CSV table of C-alpha atoms and ligand atoms in Angstrom, one decimal:
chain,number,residue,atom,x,y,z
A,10,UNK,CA,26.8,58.1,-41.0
A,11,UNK,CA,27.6,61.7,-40.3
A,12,UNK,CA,27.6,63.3,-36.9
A,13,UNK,CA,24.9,65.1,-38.7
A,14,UNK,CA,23.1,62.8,-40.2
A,15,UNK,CA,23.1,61.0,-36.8
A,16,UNK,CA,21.9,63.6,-34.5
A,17,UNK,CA,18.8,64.2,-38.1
A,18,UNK,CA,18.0,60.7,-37.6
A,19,UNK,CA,18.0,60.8,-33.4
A,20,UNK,CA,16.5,63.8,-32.8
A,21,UNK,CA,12.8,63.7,-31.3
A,22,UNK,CA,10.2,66.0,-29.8
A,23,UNK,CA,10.8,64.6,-26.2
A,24,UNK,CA,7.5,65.3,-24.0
A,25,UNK,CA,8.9,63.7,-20.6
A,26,UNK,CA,11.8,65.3,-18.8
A,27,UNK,CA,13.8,64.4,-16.0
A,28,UNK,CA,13.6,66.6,-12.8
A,29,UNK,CA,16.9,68.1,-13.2
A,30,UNK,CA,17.3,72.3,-14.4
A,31,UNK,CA,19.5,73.0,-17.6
A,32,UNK,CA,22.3,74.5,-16.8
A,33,UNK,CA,22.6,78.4,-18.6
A,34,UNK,CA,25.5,77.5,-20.0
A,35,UNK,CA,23.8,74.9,-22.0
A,36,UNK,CA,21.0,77.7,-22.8
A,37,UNK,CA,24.0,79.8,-24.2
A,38,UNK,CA,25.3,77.4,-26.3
A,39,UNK,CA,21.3,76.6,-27.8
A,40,UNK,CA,21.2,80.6,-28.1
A,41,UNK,CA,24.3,80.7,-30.1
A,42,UNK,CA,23.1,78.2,-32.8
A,43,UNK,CA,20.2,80.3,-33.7
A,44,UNK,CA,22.5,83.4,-33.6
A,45,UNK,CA,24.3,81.5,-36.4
A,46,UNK,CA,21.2,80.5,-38.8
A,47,UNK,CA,20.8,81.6,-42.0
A,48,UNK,CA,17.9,84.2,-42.9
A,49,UNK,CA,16.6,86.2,-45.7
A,50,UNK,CA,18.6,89.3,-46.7
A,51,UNK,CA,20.7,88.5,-43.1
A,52,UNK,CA,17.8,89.8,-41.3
A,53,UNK,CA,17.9,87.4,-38.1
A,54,UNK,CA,14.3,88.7,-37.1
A,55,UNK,CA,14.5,86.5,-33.9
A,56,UNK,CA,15.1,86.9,-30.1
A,57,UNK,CA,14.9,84.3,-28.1
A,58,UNK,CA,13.8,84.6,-24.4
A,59,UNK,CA,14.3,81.7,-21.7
A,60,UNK,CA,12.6,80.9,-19.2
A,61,UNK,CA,13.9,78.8,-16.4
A,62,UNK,CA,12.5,80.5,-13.1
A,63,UNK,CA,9.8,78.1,-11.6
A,64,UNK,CA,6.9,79.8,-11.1
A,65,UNK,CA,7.3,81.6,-15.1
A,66,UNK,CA,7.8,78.6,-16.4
A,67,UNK,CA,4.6,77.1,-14.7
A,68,UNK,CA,2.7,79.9,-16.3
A,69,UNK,CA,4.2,80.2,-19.7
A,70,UNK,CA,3.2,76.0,-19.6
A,71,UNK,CA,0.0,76.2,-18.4
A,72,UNK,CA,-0.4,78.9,-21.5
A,73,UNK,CA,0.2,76.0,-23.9
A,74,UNK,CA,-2.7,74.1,-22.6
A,75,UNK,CA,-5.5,76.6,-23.0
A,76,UNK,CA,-8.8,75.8,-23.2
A,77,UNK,CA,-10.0,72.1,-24.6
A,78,UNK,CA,-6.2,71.5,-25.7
A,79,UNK,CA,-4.8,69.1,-23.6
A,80,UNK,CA,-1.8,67.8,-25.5
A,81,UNK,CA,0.4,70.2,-24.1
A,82,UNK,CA,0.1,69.0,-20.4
A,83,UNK,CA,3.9,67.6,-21.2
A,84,UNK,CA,4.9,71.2,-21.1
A,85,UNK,CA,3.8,71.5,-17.2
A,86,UNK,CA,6.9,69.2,-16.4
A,87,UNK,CA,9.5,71.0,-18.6
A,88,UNK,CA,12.4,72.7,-16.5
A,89,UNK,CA,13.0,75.8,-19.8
A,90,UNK,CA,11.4,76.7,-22.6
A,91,UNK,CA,12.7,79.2,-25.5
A,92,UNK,CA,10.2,81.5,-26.6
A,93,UNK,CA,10.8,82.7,-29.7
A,94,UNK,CA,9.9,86.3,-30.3
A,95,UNK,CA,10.0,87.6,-33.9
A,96,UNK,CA,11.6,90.8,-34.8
A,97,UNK,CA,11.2,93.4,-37.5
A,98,UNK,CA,13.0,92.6,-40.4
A,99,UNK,CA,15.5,94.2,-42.4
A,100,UNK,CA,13.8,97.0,-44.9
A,101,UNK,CA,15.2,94.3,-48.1
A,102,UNK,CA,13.5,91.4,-46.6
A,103,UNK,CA,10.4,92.8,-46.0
A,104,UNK,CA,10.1,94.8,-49.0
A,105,UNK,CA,10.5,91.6,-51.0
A,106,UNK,CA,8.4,89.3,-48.6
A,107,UNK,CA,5.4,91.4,-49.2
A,108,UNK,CA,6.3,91.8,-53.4
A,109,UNK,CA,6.9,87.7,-53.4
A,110,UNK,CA,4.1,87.1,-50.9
A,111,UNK,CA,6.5,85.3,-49.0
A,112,UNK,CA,6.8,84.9,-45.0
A,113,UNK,CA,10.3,85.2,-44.6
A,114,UNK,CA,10.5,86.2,-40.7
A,115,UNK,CA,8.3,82.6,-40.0
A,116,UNK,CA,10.7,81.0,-42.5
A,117,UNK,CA,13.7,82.2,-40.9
A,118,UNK,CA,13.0,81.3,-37.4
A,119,UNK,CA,11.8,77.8,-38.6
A,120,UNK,CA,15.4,77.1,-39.6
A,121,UNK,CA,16.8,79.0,-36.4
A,122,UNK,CA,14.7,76.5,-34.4
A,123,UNK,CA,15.8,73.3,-36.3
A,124,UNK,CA,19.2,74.6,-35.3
A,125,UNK,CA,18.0,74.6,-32.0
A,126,UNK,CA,16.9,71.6,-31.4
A,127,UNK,CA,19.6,69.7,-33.1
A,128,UNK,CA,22.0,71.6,-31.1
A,129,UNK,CA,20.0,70.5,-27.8
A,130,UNK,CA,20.5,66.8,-29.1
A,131,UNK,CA,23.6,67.2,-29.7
A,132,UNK,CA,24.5,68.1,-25.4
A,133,UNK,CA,22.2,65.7,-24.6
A,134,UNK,CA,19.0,67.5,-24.1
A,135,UNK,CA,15.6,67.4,-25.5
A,136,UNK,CA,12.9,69.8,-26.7
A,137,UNK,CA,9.8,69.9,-28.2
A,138,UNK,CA,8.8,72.8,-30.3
A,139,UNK,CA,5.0,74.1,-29.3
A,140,UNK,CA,3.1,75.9,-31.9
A,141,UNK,CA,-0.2,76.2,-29.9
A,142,UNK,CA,-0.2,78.2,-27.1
A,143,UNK,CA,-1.9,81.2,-26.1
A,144,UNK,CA,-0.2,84.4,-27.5
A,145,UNK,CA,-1.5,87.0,-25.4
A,146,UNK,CA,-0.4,85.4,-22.2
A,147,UNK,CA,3.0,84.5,-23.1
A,148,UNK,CA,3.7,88.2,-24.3
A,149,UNK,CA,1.9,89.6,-20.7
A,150,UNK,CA,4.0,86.8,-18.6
A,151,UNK,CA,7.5,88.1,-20.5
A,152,UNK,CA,6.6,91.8,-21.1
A,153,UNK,CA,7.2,91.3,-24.8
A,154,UNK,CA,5.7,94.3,-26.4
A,155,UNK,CA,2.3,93.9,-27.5
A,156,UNK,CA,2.7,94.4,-31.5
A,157,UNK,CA,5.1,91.6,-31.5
A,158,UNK,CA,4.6,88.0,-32.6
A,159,UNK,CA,5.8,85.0,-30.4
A,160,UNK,CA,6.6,82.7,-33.3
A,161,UNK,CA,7.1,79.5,-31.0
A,162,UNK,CA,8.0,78.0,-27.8
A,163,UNK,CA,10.0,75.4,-27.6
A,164,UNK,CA,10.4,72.9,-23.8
A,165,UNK,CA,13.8,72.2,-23.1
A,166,UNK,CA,14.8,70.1,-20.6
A,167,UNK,CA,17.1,66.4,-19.8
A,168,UNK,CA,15.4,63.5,-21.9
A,169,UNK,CA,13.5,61.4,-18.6
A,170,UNK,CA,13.6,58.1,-20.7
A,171,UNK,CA,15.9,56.6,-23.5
A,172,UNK,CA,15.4,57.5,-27.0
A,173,UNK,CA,13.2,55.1,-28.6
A,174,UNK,CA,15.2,53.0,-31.6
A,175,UNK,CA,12.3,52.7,-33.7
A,176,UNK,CA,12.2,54.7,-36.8
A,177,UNK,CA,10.8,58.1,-37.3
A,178,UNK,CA,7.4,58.0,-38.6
A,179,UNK,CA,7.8,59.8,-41.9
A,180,UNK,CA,6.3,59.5,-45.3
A,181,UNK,CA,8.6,57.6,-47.8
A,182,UNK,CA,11.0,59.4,-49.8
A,183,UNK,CA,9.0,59.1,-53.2
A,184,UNK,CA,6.6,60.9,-51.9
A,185,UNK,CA,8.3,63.6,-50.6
A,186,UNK,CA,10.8,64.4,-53.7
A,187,UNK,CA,11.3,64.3,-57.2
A,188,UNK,CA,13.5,65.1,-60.3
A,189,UNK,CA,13.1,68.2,-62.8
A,190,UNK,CA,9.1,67.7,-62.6
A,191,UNK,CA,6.7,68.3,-59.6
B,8,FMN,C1,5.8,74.3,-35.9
B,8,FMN,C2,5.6,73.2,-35.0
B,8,FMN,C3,4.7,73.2,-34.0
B,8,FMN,C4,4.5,72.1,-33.1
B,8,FMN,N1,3.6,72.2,-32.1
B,8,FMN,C5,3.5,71.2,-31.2
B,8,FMN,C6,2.6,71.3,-30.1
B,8,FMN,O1,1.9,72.4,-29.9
B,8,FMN,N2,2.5,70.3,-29.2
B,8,FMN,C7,3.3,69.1,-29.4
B,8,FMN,O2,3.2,68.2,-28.6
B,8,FMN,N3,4.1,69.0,-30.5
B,8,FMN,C8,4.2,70.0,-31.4
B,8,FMN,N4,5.1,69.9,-32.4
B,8,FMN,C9,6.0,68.7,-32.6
B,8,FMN,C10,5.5,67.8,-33.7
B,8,FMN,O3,4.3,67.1,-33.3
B,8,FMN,C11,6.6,66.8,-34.0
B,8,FMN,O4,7.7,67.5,-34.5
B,8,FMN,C12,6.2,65.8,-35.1
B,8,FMN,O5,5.1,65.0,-34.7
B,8,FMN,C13,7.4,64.9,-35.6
B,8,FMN,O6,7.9,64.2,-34.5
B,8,FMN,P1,9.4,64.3,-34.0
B,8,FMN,O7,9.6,65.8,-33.6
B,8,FMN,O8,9.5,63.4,-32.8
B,8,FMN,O9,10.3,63.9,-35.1
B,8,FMN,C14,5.3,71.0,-33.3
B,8,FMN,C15,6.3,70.9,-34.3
B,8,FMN,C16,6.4,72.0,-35.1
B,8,FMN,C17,7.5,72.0,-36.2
């Protein structure tokens, strides 16, 4: 199997984290894989914003457990989290996401944080990307500017428990694909 193909296959959303603080040099090196991801017309309509301090973090957590929602409690014992702020897009890529009806900023910071996430497995670190969290809050706690979108947060921190070996729990492959007809 491919290093790649390995860390596909590994790669979990890990919800229990060890009490240790990932180092920024680790946050670099997950900051440089979505610098590097592919997006439409090159627009790269991302920024990602960390946050490590304790008492943010607490906050920006207990925004992504709002409410009746108590899945996200995890999040409460994550050491970082990425947040990840969409930008405007080039003039090309917006001109033809509205003419194709096509999302491209979500689309590209999907693939950005696949990057992510592999790249945190890769040094040994797990993540879990949250898409329900409470908007409003995260952009007042981080003074991102109110016309912005926070596209999703994503826990980072040191795996508290060994990956499980069982396999993924996926749909099988003839549902998922075909040849030449839908
Ligand atoms: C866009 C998106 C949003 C998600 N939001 C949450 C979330 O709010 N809370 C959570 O616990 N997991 C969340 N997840 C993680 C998924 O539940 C998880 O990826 C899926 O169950 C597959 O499991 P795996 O990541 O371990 O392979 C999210 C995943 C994606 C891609």
């Amino acid at each position: 199997m491919t290093e790649l193909m390995a860390l596909i296959r590994t790669r979990r959303s890990v919800r229990a984290y060890a009490d240790r603080p990932v180092e920024r040099d680790k946050l670099e090196a997950l900051a440089e894989a979505v610098r590097l991801a592919p997006s439409a017309c090159n627009s790269q309509p991302w920024r990602v914003v960390f946050v490590d301090e304790p008492e943010l973090r607490a906050a920006v957590a207990r925004a992504t457990c709002t409410g009746a929602v108590n899945f996200n409690r995890f999040a409460l014992g994550a050491p970082a989290f990425a947040v990840l702020v969409l930008e405007a897009p080039r003039l090309t890529a917006a001109l033809g996401g509205l003419l194709k009806r096509r999302d491209f900023p979500l689309l590209d910071v999907g693939i950005a944080s696949a990057q992510f996430c592999l790249r945190a497995a890769e040094l040994g670190l797990g993540t879990c990307m949250i898409g329900w969290f409470d908007e409003r809050r995260v952009k007042k706690l981080l003074g991102i500017p109110g016309h912005k979108r926070v596209a999703l947060l994503v826990s980072v921190g040191y795996p508290a428990t060994d990956a499980p070996t069982r396999d993924k729990d996926r749909k099988p492959l003839d549902e998922t694909r075909s040849y030449n007809r839908y």
